[in-house]
Amino acid sequence: MIGRINHIAIAVPDVAAAARQWETMLGAHVSAPQTLPDHGVRIVFVSAPNGKIELMEPFGDASPIASFMARNENGGIHHICYEVDDIDEARNSLQAAGARVLGDGTATIGAHGNPVLFLHPKDFNGTLIELEQVTATGESPRAE
Ligand code: CO
């Protein structure tokens, strides 16, 4: 069911500082920051030849990563995002197998403009998994 790893998301306390560190110390290519108020995060993408890392800082009072940051004040790996061809089909098959989908189980439009779902970390070894339905071209419209 799952396809490529689309991104690995790391929560950070200060995305500008993290971006500078990844650029200067790791020599990484880092995108310009974007604030996504609807998603409660400010992000940059770090590109590697075979994938992307998303560094994200909480934004606003109702950030969905606020409680994660409270437990991990220096940041940490927050989720792994896999691409799927058909998100509703993926959800149905996962729910039939007993996996819990966060929220009401309906895909929402994610930070990259594509339909996404999150799976309960307790069902996957403590790892929050995001599924993102990616168009046939393999491009996430707002990924970079
Ligand atoms: Co994500």
XYZ file of N, CA and C and ligand atoms in Angstrom:
433
model
N 0.823 -1.216 0.000
C 0.000 0.000 0.000
C 0.853 1.259 0.000
N 1.823 1.340 0.945
C 2.594 2.574 1.022
C 3.594 2.644 -0.128
N 3.826 3.876 -0.540
C 4.794 4.121 -1.610
C 6.041 4.773 -1.052
N 6.543 5.749 -1.755
C 7.773 6.447 -1.340
C 7.599 7.126 0.012
N 8.697 7.286 0.711
C 8.692 8.195 1.850
C 8.695 9.597 1.259
N 7.660 10.375 1.593
C 7.561 11.736 1.064
C 8.427 12.693 1.878
N 8.314 12.588 3.200
C 9.168 13.410 4.057
C 9.218 12.816 5.451
N 10.231 13.229 6.181
C 10.339 12.952 7.608
C 10.284 14.314 8.282
N 9.375 14.453 9.241
C 9.163 15.756 9.871
C 9.817 15.772 11.249
N 10.580 16.830 11.486
C 11.263 17.022 12.766
C 10.738 18.309 13.377
N 10.213 18.200 14.589
C 9.754 19.382 15.310
C 10.971 20.066 15.915
N 11.020 21.390 15.780
C 12.163 22.161 16.296
C 11.632 23.393 17.043
N 12.385 23.875 18.029
C 11.906 25.050 18.756
C 12.034 26.342 17.953
N 12.994 26.395 17.009
C 13.253 27.634 16.259
C 13.666 27.225 14.843
N 12.738 27.380 13.905
C 12.989 26.844 12.559
C 14.098 27.623 11.849
N 14.225 28.923 12.117
C 15.293 29.694 11.463
C 16.661 29.221 11.959
N 16.770 28.999 13.257
C 18.034 28.522 13.814
C 18.346 27.117 13.301
N 17.325 26.265 13.244
C 17.541 24.905 12.750
C 17.963 24.933 11.280
N 17.317 25.801 10.487
C 17.666 25.894 9.066
C 19.120 26.319 8.898
N 19.535 27.300 9.681
C 20.941 27.761 9.600
C 21.904 26.643 9.952
N 21.543 25.888 10.992
C 22.422 24.809 11.424
C 22.532 23.727 10.347
N 21.393 23.348 9.753
C 21.442 22.318 8.722
C 22.220 22.796 7.508
N 22.099 24.113 7.203
C 22.834 24.665 6.058
C 24.323 24.736 6.334
N 24.676 25.317 7.469
C 26.089 25.591 7.688
C 26.854 24.359 8.163
N 26.243 23.560 9.034
C 26.981 22.413 9.565
C 26.856 21.185 8.684
N 25.654 20.973 8.136
C 25.457 19.763 7.333
C 25.610 20.028 5.841
N 25.703 21.310 5.466
C 25.833 21.629 4.051
C 24.591 21.288 3.264
N 23.432 21.354 3.931
C 22.183 20.944 3.283
C 21.576 22.096 2.505
N 20.766 21.747 1.496
C 19.987 22.750 0.788
C 18.661 22.906 1.515
N 18.378 24.118 1.987
C 17.179 24.370 2.788
C 16.314 25.391 2.071
N 15.013 25.122 1.986
C 14.081 26.030 1.310
C 13.846 27.276 2.148
N 13.216 28.263 1.533
C 12.769 29.443 2.291
C 11.674 29.004 3.260
N 11.590 29.662 4.425
C 10.548 29.287 5.386
C 9.149 29.648 4.879
N 8.192 28.835 5.257
C 6.782 29.110 4.960
C 6.018 29.007 6.269
N 5.109 29.945 6.485
C 4.207 29.840 7.626
C 2.888 29.290 7.120
N 2.405 28.261 7.786
C 1.137 27.632 7.413
C 0.173 27.796 8.595
N -0.491 28.960 8.663
C -1.316 29.247 9.849
C -2.403 28.204 10.078
N -2.987 27.692 9.000
C -4.062 26.702 9.157
C -3.552 25.408 9.772
N -2.245 25.156 9.648
C -1.679 23.920 10.181
C -0.868 24.156 11.453
N -0.782 25.426 11.852
C -0.136 25.747 13.116
C 1.362 25.482 13.127
N 1.991 25.627 11.951
C 3.436 25.392 11.889
C 4.113 26.388 10.947
N 5.380 26.585 11.201
C 6.265 27.314 10.291
C 7.324 26.299 9.878
N 7.546 26.145 8.582
C 8.364 25.025 8.104
C 9.440 25.457 7.107
N 10.463 24.639 7.025
C 11.381 24.662 5.879
C 11.572 23.205 5.454
N 11.915 23.034 4.203
C 12.274 21.713 3.715
C 13.773 21.633 3.500
N 14.348 20.538 3.937
C 15.740 20.221 3.670
C 15.708 19.149 2.590
N 16.319 19.423 1.435
C 16.262 18.421 0.376
C 17.510 17.575 0.352
N 17.298 16.307 0.138
C 18.388 15.367 -0.115
C 18.057 14.716 -1.458
N 19.045 14.098 -2.099
C 18.767 13.526 -3.421
C 17.628 12.509 -3.392
N 17.436 11.845 -2.278
C 16.416 10.795 -2.243
C 15.272 11.100 -1.275
N 15.081 12.341 -0.903
C 13.935 12.623 -0.044
C 14.057 13.973 0.635
N 13.075 14.262 1.452
C 13.020 15.566 2.119
C 12.857 15.392 3.623
N 13.447 16.316 4.339
C 13.199 16.465 5.771
C 12.446 17.774 5.927
N 11.412 17.738 6.750
C 10.659 18.953 7.024
C 10.970 19.362 8.461
N 11.513 20.572 8.621
C 11.739 21.102 9.966
C 10.552 21.993 10.286
N 9.913 21.764 11.409
C 8.707 22.547 11.715
C 8.709 23.053 13.138
N 8.353 24.332 13.226
C 8.269 25.041 14.502
C 6.791 25.317 14.775
N 6.356 25.212 16.024
C 4.948 25.529 16.300
C 4.635 26.977 15.925
N 3.442 27.206 15.419
C 2.989 28.560 15.090
C 1.590 28.750 15.661
N 1.429 29.810 16.435
C 0.103 30.124 16.977
C -0.193 29.353 18.250
N -1.325 29.705 18.840
C -1.691 29.157 20.148
C -2.201 27.727 20.078
N -2.721 27.342 18.919
C -3.364 26.029 18.822
C -2.545 25.083 17.943
N -1.226 25.260 17.961
C -0.406 24.412 17.099
C -0.567 22.937 17.467
N -0.778 22.075 16.474
C -0.905 20.649 16.774
C 0.399 20.011 17.278
N 1.514 20.732 17.157
C 2.756 20.147 17.668
C 3.180 20.762 19.011
N 2.299 21.593 19.597
C 2.660 22.246 20.860
C 2.906 21.223 21.975
N 2.049 20.219 22.070
C 2.230 19.266 23.175
C 3.475 18.411 22.946
N 3.773 18.111 21.693
C 5.008 17.378 21.386
C 6.223 18.200 21.815
N 6.196 19.505 21.509
C 7.324 20.366 21.894
C 7.436 20.487 23.406
N 6.291 20.454 24.082
C 6.341 20.534 25.547
C 7.046 19.310 26.127
N 6.884 18.166 25.469
C 7.541 16.937 25.936
C 8.970 16.788 25.415
N 9.292 17.519 24.349
C 10.606 17.396 23.690
C 11.130 18.801 23.412
N 11.664 19.435 24.449
C 11.932 20.864 24.298
C 13.023 21.175 23.279
N 13.906 20.230 22.998
C 14.925 20.466 21.961
C 14.486 19.978 20.588
N 13.271 19.479 20.501
C 12.758 18.968 19.240
C 12.916 17.461 19.148
N 12.526 16.917 18.022
C 12.642 15.477 17.821
C 11.868 15.055 16.585
N 12.079 13.811 16.168
C 11.353 13.303 14.996
C 9.875 13.205 15.347
N 9.048 13.842 14.552
C 7.616 13.946 14.846
C 6.806 12.944 14.046
N 7.048 12.846 12.755
C 6.319 11.844 11.955
C 7.070 11.510 10.679
N 6.645 10.379 10.111
C 7.147 9.945 8.806
C 5.961 9.939 7.860
N 6.143 10.517 6.690
C 5.045 10.580 5.717
C 5.323 9.674 4.535
N 4.397 8.748 4.308
C 4.453 7.864 3.145
C 3.425 8.303 2.121
N 3.768 8.152 0.883
C 2.821 8.439 -0.190
C 1.930 7.226 -0.447
N 0.673 7.518 -0.747
C -0.258 6.475 -1.187
C -0.970 6.977 -2.442
N -1.457 6.033 -3.244
C -2.164 6.406 -4.479
C -3.590 6.854 -4.185
N -4.227 6.169 -3.214
C -5.649 6.428 -2.955
C -5.852 6.430 -1.445
N -6.067 7.609 -0.884
C -6.070 7.724 0.573
C -7.294 7.068 1.208
N -8.427 7.116 0.524
C -9.629 6.497 1.096
C -9.490 4.975 1.111
N -8.929 4.449 0.047
C -8.690 3.008 -0.005
C -7.691 2.592 1.089
N -6.652 3.401 1.272
C -5.659 3.111 2.327
C -6.326 3.131 3.693
N -7.168 4.145 3.947
C -7.858 4.242 5.232
C -8.752 3.024 5.461
N -9.518 2.650 4.440
C -10.447 1.530 4.611
C -9.687 0.253 4.929
N -8.601 0.047 4.236
C -7.851 -1.179 4.447
C -7.174 -1.177 5.824
N -6.670 -0.025 6.263
C -6.045 0.053 7.589
C -7.080 -0.128 8.693
N -8.226 0.514 8.546
C -9.257 0.377 9.584
C -9.769 -1.059 9.646
N -9.881 -1.685 8.484
C -10.328 -3.082 8.470
C -9.324 -3.976 9.195
N -8.039 -3.569 9.168
C -7.001 -4.348 9.830
C -6.839 -3.952 11.296
N -7.641 -2.987 11.773
C -7.618 -2.636 13.185
C -6.780 -1.428 13.536
N -6.197 -0.748 12.553
C -5.396 0.440 12.852
C -6.324 1.627 13.102
N -5.888 2.498 14.002
C -6.678 3.684 14.319
C -6.198 4.877 13.496
N -7.155 5.540 12.859
C -6.863 6.761 12.112
C -7.233 7.928 13.016
N -6.345 8.906 13.123
C -6.624 10.040 14.011
C -7.766 10.895 13.452
N -8.414 11.624 14.340
C -9.535 12.469 13.936
C -10.750 11.610 13.627
N -11.576 12.103 12.727
C -12.797 11.342 12.416
C -12.586 10.372 11.262
N -11.354 10.214 10.836
C -11.062 9.241 9.785
C -11.196 9.798 8.381
N -11.592 11.066 8.304
C -11.728 11.697 6.991
C -10.406 12.370 6.633
N -9.955 12.176 5.400
C -8.722 12.841 4.971
C -8.937 14.349 4.967
N -7.908 15.070 5.398
C -7.959 16.529 5.337
C -6.851 16.987 4.390
N -6.904 18.255 4.017
C -5.854 18.778 3.138
C -4.657 19.144 4.010
N -3.544 18.519 3.709
C -2.361 18.659 4.551
C -1.546 19.891 4.220
N -0.417 19.975 4.870
C 0.446 21.145 4.744
C 0.975 21.329 3.316
N 0.900 20.314 2.482
C 1.428 20.432 1.121
C 0.324 20.483 0.076
N -0.918 20.678 0.546
C -2.020 20.817 -0.405
C -2.600 19.507 -0.887
N -2.180 18.397 -0.313
C -2.696 17.084 -0.715
C -3.501 16.468 0.425
N -4.407 15.521 0.121
C -5.155 14.848 1.189
C -4.225 14.000 2.056
N -4.404 14.140 3.371
C -3.566 13.396 4.319
C -4.415 12.780 5.426
N -3.848 11.757 6.032
C -4.393 11.114 7.235
C -3.214 10.801 8.142
N -3.490 10.740 9.450
C -2.459 10.320 10.399
C -2.923 9.053 11.107
N -2.000 8.143 11.328
C -2.300 6.871 12.006
C -1.798 6.936 13.435
N -2.543 6.317 14.324
C -2.215 6.403 15.754
C -0.837 5.803 16.046
N 0.039 6.581 16.717
C 1.392 6.068 16.986
C 1.400 4.782 17.805
N 0.397 4.584 18.651
C 0.398 3.365 19.465
C 0.212 2.121 18.608
N -0.290 2.282 17.409
C -0.458 1.121 16.525
C 0.790 0.833 15.698
N 1.769 1.783 15.714
C 2.957 1.624 14.861
C 4.235 1.926 15.638
N 4.420 1.182 16.730
C 5.686 1.227 17.465
C 6.052 2.629 17.937
N 5.050 3.409 18.298
C 5.334 4.734 18.829
C 5.631 5.770 17.769
N 5.413 5.427 16.498
C 5.725 6.361 15.416
C 4.443 6.893 14.781
N 4.342 8.203 14.738
C 3.213 8.827 14.042
C 3.467 8.717 12.539
N 2.520 8.120 11.843
C 2.654 7.945 10.394
C 1.614 8.804 9.692
N 2.096 9.599 8.738
C 1.216 10.386 7.886
C 1.131 9.688 6.541
N -0.061 9.588 6.012
C -0.239 9.104 4.648
C -0.681 10.287 3.799
N -0.046 10.453 2.660
C -0.372 11.582 1.783
C -0.677 11.049 0.399
N -1.829 11.439 -0.100
C -2.180 11.040 -1.472
C -1.498 11.991 -2.427
N -0.600 11.437 -3.207
C 0.201 12.264 -4.110
C -0.264 12.017 -5.534
N -0.341 13.089 -6.298
C -0.846 13.008 -7.667
C 0.081 12.149 -8.534
N -0.427 11.790 -9.685
C 0.279 10.846 -10.557
C 1.669 11.327 -10.955
N 1.892 12.632 -10.952
C 3.212 13.126 -11.340
C 4.230 12.918 -10.228
N 3.743 12.583 -9.033
C 4.658 12.380 -7.926
C 5.065 13.666 -7.250
N 4.475 14.777 -7.649
C 4.853 16.071 -7.075
C 3.835 16.501 -6.036
N 4.304 17.019 -4.931
C 3.440 17.672 -3.965
C 3.407 19.144 -4.350
N 2.220 19.693 -4.637
C 2.162 21.054 -5.202
C 2.907 22.109 -4.387
N 2.850 22.007 -3.052
C 3.480 23.063 -2.251
C 4.687 22.530 -1.501
N 5.289 21.480 -2.019
C 6.345 20.837 -1.248
C 7.602 21.685 -1.145
N 7.842 22.586 -2.082
C 9.119 23.305 -2.000
C 8.922 24.789 -2.243
Co 4.035 15.824 7.262
